[in-house]
Coordinates of C-alpha atoms and ligand atoms in Angstrom, one line a residue:
M1 CA 22.4 -4.3 20.9
P2 CA 20.5 -7.6 20.4
E3 CA 21.9 -10.1 17.9
R4 CA 18.9 -10.5 15.7
T5 CA 16.1 -8.1 14.8
I6 CA 12.6 -9.4 15.2
Y7 CA 11.2 -7.6 12.3
L8 CA 7.4 -6.7 12.7
D9 CA 7.1 -3.9 10.2
H10 CA 6.3 -5.6 7.0
A11 CA 3.8 -2.9 6.1
A12 CA 6.7 -0.5 6.0
T13 CA 8.9 -2.7 3.7
T14 CA 9.9 -6.3 3.4
P15 CA 13.3 -8.0 2.9
L16 CA 14.2 -8.9 -0.6
D17 CA 13.4 -12.5 -1.4
G18 CA 16.7 -14.4 -2.4
R19 CA 15.0 -15.7 -5.6
V20 CA 14.2 -12.1 -6.7
L21 CA 17.7 -11.1 -6.1
D22 CA 18.9 -14.0 -8.3
A23 CA 16.6 -12.9 -11.0
M24 CA 17.8 -9.2 -10.8
L25 CA 21.6 -9.9 -10.6
P26 CA 22.4 -10.4 -14.3
Y27 CA 20.9 -6.9 -15.0
F28 CA 23.4 -5.2 -12.6
T29 CA 26.3 -7.0 -14.1
T30 CA 26.4 -8.6 -17.5
E31 CA 23.1 -7.4 -18.9
Y32 CA 23.6 -3.6 -18.3
G33 CA 22.2 -2.4 -21.7
N34 CA 19.8 0.6 -22.0
A35 CA 16.5 -0.8 -23.1
S36 CA 16.2 2.1 -25.7
S37 CA 19.5 0.9 -27.5
I38 CA 18.8 -1.0 -30.7
Y39 CA 22.0 -3.3 -30.5
T40 CA 21.8 -6.7 -28.8
L41 CA 22.5 -5.6 -25.3
G42 CA 19.9 -3.0 -25.4
R43 CA 17.4 -5.6 -26.9
H44 CA 18.1 -8.0 -24.1
A45 CA 17.1 -5.2 -21.7
M46 CA 13.9 -4.4 -23.6
Q47 CA 13.1 -8.2 -23.7
A48 CA 13.5 -8.5 -19.9
I49 CA 11.1 -5.5 -19.5
D50 CA 8.7 -7.0 -22.0
S51 CA 8.6 -10.3 -20.1
A52 CA 8.2 -8.6 -16.7
R53 CA 5.3 -6.6 -18.1
E54 CA 3.6 -9.9 -19.3
Q55 CA 4.2 -11.4 -15.9
V56 CA 2.5 -8.6 -14.1
A57 CA -0.3 -8.5 -16.6
D58 CA -0.9 -12.1 -16.0
I59 CA -1.5 -11.6 -12.3
L60 CA -3.7 -8.6 -12.8
G61 CA -5.6 -10.2 -15.5
C62 CA -5.0 -7.4 -18.0
R63 CA -3.1 -6.7 -21.2
P64 CA 0.6 -6.0 -20.9
T65 CA 0.1 -2.6 -22.6
E66 CA -2.0 -1.5 -19.7
V67 CA 0.9 -1.9 -17.3
T68 CA 3.4 1.1 -16.7
F69 CA 6.4 0.7 -14.5
T70 CA 7.2 3.7 -12.3
G71 CA 9.7 4.6 -9.5
C72 CA 7.5 3.7 -6.4
G73 CA 3.9 3.3 -5.1
S74 CA 3.8 7.0 -4.5
E75 CA 4.6 7.8 -8.1
S76 CA 2.0 5.4 -9.3
D77 CA -0.6 7.2 -7.2
N78 CA 0.6 10.6 -8.4
L79 CA 0.6 9.6 -12.0
A80 CA -2.9 8.1 -11.7
I81 CA -4.6 10.9 -9.8
K82 CA -2.7 14.0 -11.3
G83 CA -2.5 12.3 -14.8
M84 CA -6.3 11.8 -14.8
A85 CA -7.3 15.1 -13.1
F86 CA -5.3 17.2 -15.7
A87 CA -6.4 15.1 -18.6
L88 CA -10.0 15.4 -17.7
Q89 CA -10.1 18.9 -16.4
K90 CA -12.3 20.1 -19.2
K91 CA -14.9 17.5 -18.2
G92 CA -15.0 18.4 -14.5
N93 CA -13.0 19.3 -11.4
H94 CA -14.2 17.1 -8.7
L95 CA -12.4 14.2 -7.0
I96 CA -13.6 11.6 -4.4
T97 CA -11.4 9.9 -2.0
S98 CA -11.3 9.1 1.8
P99 CA -9.6 10.5 4.7
I100 CA -7.7 7.3 5.5
E101 CA -5.7 7.2 2.3
H102 CA -1.9 7.1 2.3
H103 CA -0.3 10.6 2.0
A104 CA 0.7 9.7 -1.6
V105 CA -3.0 10.0 -2.4
L106 CA -4.1 12.7 0.3
H107 CA -1.3 15.1 -0.5
T108 CA -1.9 14.7 -4.2
C109 CA -5.6 15.6 -3.9
Q110 CA -4.6 18.5 -1.6
Y111 CA -2.1 19.6 -4.4
L112 CA -4.7 19.5 -7.0
E113 CA -7.1 21.5 -4.7
R114 CA -4.5 24.4 -5.2
F115 CA -5.1 24.2 -8.9
G116 CA -8.9 24.6 -8.7
F117 CA -9.9 21.1 -8.2
K118 CA -12.3 20.1 -5.4
A119 CA -12.0 17.0 -3.3
T120 CA -14.7 15.2 -1.3
Y121 CA -13.3 13.0 1.6
V122 CA -16.0 10.5 2.3
P123 CA -16.2 9.5 5.9
V124 CA -15.2 6.1 7.2
D125 CA -16.8 4.1 10.1
M126 CA -15.2 3.2 13.3
Y127 CA -13.3 0.3 11.6
G128 CA -12.1 2.5 8.8
R129 CA -14.5 1.2 6.2
V130 CA -15.9 3.3 3.4
D131 CA -19.7 2.9 2.7
P132 CA -20.1 2.4 -1.1
D133 CA -23.3 4.2 -1.0
D134 CA -21.5 7.3 0.4
I135 CA -19.5 7.3 -2.9
G136 CA -22.6 7.0 -5.0
R137 CA -24.0 10.0 -3.1
A138 CA -20.9 12.1 -3.4
I139 CA -20.7 11.8 -7.2
T140 CA -21.7 14.9 -9.1
D141 CA -21.7 15.9 -12.7
Q142 CA -18.2 17.3 -12.1
T143 CA -16.8 14.2 -10.7
I144 CA -13.9 12.9 -12.8
L145 CA -12.1 10.3 -10.5
V146 CA -12.8 8.3 -7.4
S147 CA -9.7 7.0 -5.6
I148 CA -10.0 4.6 -2.6
M149 CA -7.4 2.2 -1.2
Y150 CA -7.8 -1.6 -1.3
A151 CA -6.5 -2.1 2.2
N152 CA -5.3 0.4 4.8
N153 CA -1.6 0.6 5.7
E154 CA -2.0 1.4 9.4
V155 CA -5.0 -0.7 10.6
G156 CA -5.3 -3.3 7.7
T157 CA -9.0 -2.7 7.0
I158 CA -10.0 -4.0 3.6
E159 CA -12.3 -1.8 1.7
P160 CA -15.3 -2.9 -0.5
I161 CA -13.5 -2.2 -3.7
A162 CA -15.5 -4.4 -6.1
E163 CA -18.7 -2.8 -4.8
I164 CA -17.3 0.8 -5.1
G165 CA -16.0 -0.1 -8.5
R166 CA -19.5 -1.3 -9.6
I167 CA -21.1 2.0 -8.6
C168 CA -18.4 4.0 -10.4
R169 CA -18.7 2.0 -13.5
A170 CA -22.5 2.4 -13.5
R171 CA -21.9 6.2 -13.3
K172 CA -19.0 6.1 -15.8
I173 CA -16.6 7.6 -13.3
P174 CA -12.9 6.3 -13.6
F175 CA -12.0 4.5 -10.3
H176 CA -8.4 4.4 -9.1
V177 CA -7.3 2.0 -6.3
D178 CA -4.1 2.2 -4.2
A179 CA -3.4 -1.5 -3.7
V180 CA 0.1 -1.0 -2.3
Q181 CA -0.7 -2.8 0.9
A182 CA -3.1 -5.3 -0.6
C183 CA -0.8 -6.6 -3.1
G184 CA 0.5 -10.1 -2.3
S185 CA -2.3 -10.7 0.2
L186 CA -5.6 -10.2 -1.6
P187 CA -6.9 -11.1 -5.2
L188 CA -5.8 -8.6 -7.8
D189 CA -7.9 -9.4 -10.8
V190 CA -8.7 -6.0 -12.1
L191 CA -11.8 -7.1 -14.0
E192 CA -13.3 -8.7 -11.0
L193 CA -12.5 -5.7 -8.9
N194 CA -14.1 -3.3 -11.5
V195 CA -11.0 -0.9 -11.2
D196 CA -9.7 1.4 -14.0
L197 CA -6.4 2.3 -12.4
L198 CA -4.5 0.4 -9.7
S199 CA -1.2 1.3 -8.0
L200 CA 1.5 -1.2 -6.7
S201 CA 4.9 -1.0 -5.1
A202 CA 7.4 -3.8 -5.3
H203 CA 9.1 -3.4 -1.9
K204 CA 5.8 -4.3 0.0
F205 CA 6.0 -8.0 -1.3
Y206 CA 9.7 -9.0 -1.1
G207 CA 10.7 -7.1 -4.1
P208 CA 13.2 -4.3 -4.6
K209 CA 12.6 -0.8 -3.4
G210 CA 12.2 2.0 -6.0
V211 CA 9.8 0.1 -8.4
G212 CA 6.2 0.9 -8.7
M213 CA 3.5 -0.3 -11.2
L214 CA 0.4 1.4 -12.5
Y215 CA -2.4 -0.5 -14.2
A216 CA -4.4 1.9 -16.5
R217 CA -7.3 0.3 -18.3
Q218 CA -7.1 0.8 -22.0
G219 CA -8.8 4.1 -23.0
M220 CA -7.9 5.8 -19.7
R221 CA -6.2 9.2 -20.7
I222 CA -3.4 10.0 -18.4
L223 CA -1.2 13.0 -18.8
P224 CA 2.4 12.0 -18.1
Q225 CA 3.9 13.6 -15.0
L226 CA 7.5 13.2 -16.2
Q227 CA 8.5 14.8 -19.4
G228 CA 11.4 13.5 -21.5
G229 CA 11.8 10.3 -23.6
S230 CA 9.0 8.2 -24.8
Q231 CA 9.7 5.2 -22.5
E232 CA 6.7 3.4 -21.1
R233 CA 4.6 4.2 -24.2
G234 CA 5.0 7.9 -23.4
K235 CA 3.5 7.6 -19.9
R236 CA 6.7 7.8 -17.9
A237 CA 9.9 9.2 -19.3
G238 CA 13.3 8.0 -18.0
T239 CA 15.7 5.2 -18.5
E240 CA 14.0 2.1 -17.2
N241 CA 15.3 0.4 -13.9
V242 CA 15.7 -2.9 -15.7
A243 CA 17.0 -4.9 -12.8
G244 CA 14.2 -3.4 -10.5
I245 CA 11.5 -4.0 -13.1
V246 CA 12.7 -7.7 -13.4
G247 CA 12.7 -8.1 -9.6
A248 CA 9.2 -6.5 -9.2
A249 CA 7.7 -9.0 -11.6
A250 CA 9.5 -11.9 -10.2
A251 CA 8.4 -10.9 -6.7
L252 CA 4.8 -10.5 -7.8
R253 CA 4.6 -13.9 -9.3
L254 CA 6.3 -15.5 -6.2
A255 CA 4.0 -13.7 -3.8
Y256 CA 1.0 -15.3 -5.4
E257 CA 2.7 -18.7 -5.8
D258 CA 3.6 -18.7 -2.1
L259 CA 0.4 -17.3 -0.8
P260 CA -1.5 -20.5 -0.1
K261 CA 1.5 -21.8 1.9
V262 CA 2.4 -18.5 3.7
Q263 CA -1.2 -17.2 4.6
P264 CA -2.3 -19.9 7.1
R265 CA 1.0 -19.7 9.0
I266 CA 0.9 -15.9 9.3
I267 CA -2.7 -15.9 10.3
S268 CA -2.1 -18.2 13.2
L269 CA 0.8 -15.9 14.3
R270 CA -1.3 -12.8 13.8
D271 CA -4.2 -14.3 15.8
R272 CA -1.8 -15.2 18.7
L273 CA -0.5 -11.7 18.7
I274 CA -3.9 -10.1 18.7
A275 CA -5.1 -12.4 21.5
G276 CA -1.9 -11.5 23.6
M277 CA -2.1 -7.9 22.9
R278 CA -6.0 -7.8 23.8
S279 CA -5.1 -9.2 27.2
I280 CA -3.0 -6.2 28.0
P281 CA -5.2 -3.8 30.2
G282 CA -6.3 -0.6 28.4
S283 CA -5.7 -2.0 24.9
Q284 CA -8.0 -1.8 21.9
L285 CA -7.7 -3.5 18.5
T286 CA -7.9 -0.9 15.7
G287 CA -9.3 -1.7 12.3
H288 CA -11.9 -4.2 11.2
P289 CA -12.0 -7.3 13.5
T290 CA -12.3 -9.7 10.5
D291 CA -12.0 -7.8 7.2
R292 CA -8.4 -6.9 7.7
L293 CA -5.1 -7.9 6.2
F294 CA -3.9 -11.3 7.5
N295 CA -0.6 -9.9 8.7
N296 CA -1.9 -6.9 10.6
A297 CA -2.1 -6.6 14.5
S298 CA -2.6 -2.8 15.2
F299 CA -3.7 -1.6 18.6
V300 CA -4.0 1.5 20.7
F301 CA -2.9 1.6 24.3
Q302 CA -4.5 4.0 26.8
G303 CA -2.1 6.3 28.6
V304 CA 1.2 5.8 26.6
E305 CA 2.9 7.3 23.5
G306 CA 3.3 5.0 20.6
E307 CA 6.9 6.3 20.1
S308 CA 8.0 5.4 23.6
I309 CA 6.7 1.8 22.9
L310 CA 8.7 1.7 19.6
L311 CA 11.9 2.9 21.3
N312 CA 11.5 0.4 24.1
L313 CA 10.9 -2.4 21.6
D314 CA 13.9 -1.3 19.6
L315 CA 16.0 -1.6 22.6
L316 CA 15.1 -5.3 22.6
G317 CA 15.7 -5.6 18.8
I318 CA 12.1 -5.6 17.9
A319 CA 11.1 -3.5 14.9
A320 CA 7.5 -2.1 15.0
S321 CA 5.6 1.0 13.9
T322 CA 3.2 3.6 15.1
G323 CA 0.7 5.6 13.2
S324 CA 1.8 8.9 14.8
A325 CA 4.1 11.2 12.9
C326 CA 6.6 13.5 14.1
T327 CA 6.2 16.8 12.5
S328 CA 8.1 20.0 13.6
G329 CA 9.0 18.7 17.0
S330 CA 5.6 17.5 18.2
V331 CA 3.9 14.2 17.6
D332 CA 0.7 14.2 15.6
P333 CA -1.7 11.3 16.1
S334 CA -2.4 9.2 13.0
H335 CA -4.8 10.8 10.6
V336 CA -6.4 7.3 10.0
L337 CA -7.2 6.8 13.7
L338 CA -8.6 10.3 13.9
A339 CA -10.8 9.7 10.8
M340 CA -12.0 6.5 12.6
H341 CA -13.1 8.7 15.7
V342 CA -10.5 7.0 17.9
P343 CA -10.0 9.6 20.8
V344 CA -6.9 11.8 20.4
E345 CA -5.4 10.7 23.7
Q346 CA -5.8 6.9 22.7
A347 CA -4.6 7.7 19.1
H348 CA -1.2 8.8 20.6
G349 CA -0.7 5.3 21.9
S350 CA -0.9 3.3 18.7
L351 CA 1.2 0.4 17.9
R352 CA 1.3 -1.5 14.5
L353 CA 2.8 -5.0 14.2
T354 CA 2.9 -6.5 10.8
L355 CA 4.1 -10.0 10.1
G356 CA 5.9 -11.5 7.2
K357 CA 6.7 -15.0 5.9
G358 CA 10.2 -15.1 8.0
N359 CA 8.5 -14.6 11.4
T360 CA 8.3 -17.5 13.8
D361 CA 6.3 -18.6 16.9
E362 CA 9.3 -18.0 19.1
E363 CA 9.4 -14.3 17.9
V364 CA 5.7 -13.9 18.7
D365 CA 6.4 -15.4 22.2
T366 CA 9.2 -12.9 22.8
V367 CA 7.1 -9.9 21.9
L368 CA 4.2 -11.0 24.0
A369 CA 6.5 -11.7 26.9
V370 CA 8.0 -8.2 26.9
L371 CA 5.2 -6.0 25.7
P372 CA 3.0 -5.9 28.8
G373 CA 5.9 -4.9 31.0
I374 CA 6.9 -2.1 28.6
I375 CA 3.4 -0.7 28.6
E376 CA 3.1 -1.0 32.4
K377 CA 6.5 0.7 32.9
L378 CA 5.6 3.6 30.5
R379 CA 2.3 4.2 32.3
Q380 CA 4.1 4.5 35.6
L381 CA 6.5 7.1 34.2
R382 CA 3.7 9.4 33.2
Ligands
PLP401 N1 0.1 3.6 -0.6 C1 0.1 2.8 0.6 C2 -1.2 2.3 1.1 C3 1.3 2.6 1.2 O1 1.3 1.8 2.3 C4 2.5 3.1 0.7 C5 3.8 2.9 1.4 O2 3.8 2.7 2.7 C6 2.5 3.9 -0.5 C7 1.3 4.1 -1.1 C8 3.7 4.5 -1.0 O3 4.5 3.5 -1.6 P1 6.0 3.8 -2.0 O4 6.8 3.6 -0.6 O5 6.5 2.6 -2.9 O6 6.2 5.1 -2.4

């Protein structure tokens, strides 16, 4: 087992920032009150949540009352989509989304289809981009929600969110954006983006796992999906994860404070990775060549299985990811790549490397030194 992991899977999750851990620690130890309790310890917890909410609102450019803390990005997506659909079902039953969304959105739409809702999946181009005009054309008098991701988790393509938002607003259709991958990398001002609902997840930007956030513009009616107490102004029952919420807000603030310093360094590492991977015979960059997340290098390799590449990299202590998913014993190619019309055979050979602020030039050198040999060896084994 190699001594140190070369971690190149920051789109899956990120390590907790030490400064975030420091901010969280008191809420695991001395400040353990329940935020609903009216004595001093409880009030401290509530003050910490209030202050966290203000920090999040500050970054999003919204009111603190428009921010709800949840248990993860998936829960935020569920709350936004199911919450809006069930609240608005008397108005209409039509949802619009894209086929490259995360399963937290796709499976939620499919679930709603079992309850009489109808979903349109607007196509994407070969780079995974949604055409805003297609959204406009898909809107009917039954449409109650549009949900499009800000940036794709597999290929890193950035969607024209502000433009889609402008079209939705002109037609008075609520617009939800899954910004789970974009957060920490792209501007998040909800007014400039023309969004009504926005989902975030703290573990994607050096915050703790198990904390999500949902921005819902004032006036959006959302039916809560968890019944119980009146926490989060009735939108999400359950005793608050105070330490997690404090950590999420600190991580969000730090992510945007650090961005000017972190971004140019990661871009130079990413560009070296892309150039090196491009020179491997039978490789193809996936996602948009320029409008992509600055930490994402995703490829398909002809004639190899993504899983086999991962396992070989893992033996060398390199953590990476593939878009294929193992379901009931067989490997399904990524739904994102298939929607982008990548041929099935190529889609099986996908590899996603996503950089973070801890990666170094030496790590990129190591990966580029071993990857061509792994691909070559796997091709010969077929
Ligand atoms: N949406 C996108 C685009 C994601 O990449 C992810 C996680 O990978 C999620 C939603 C789900 O977030 P969480 O892991 O916090 O449930």
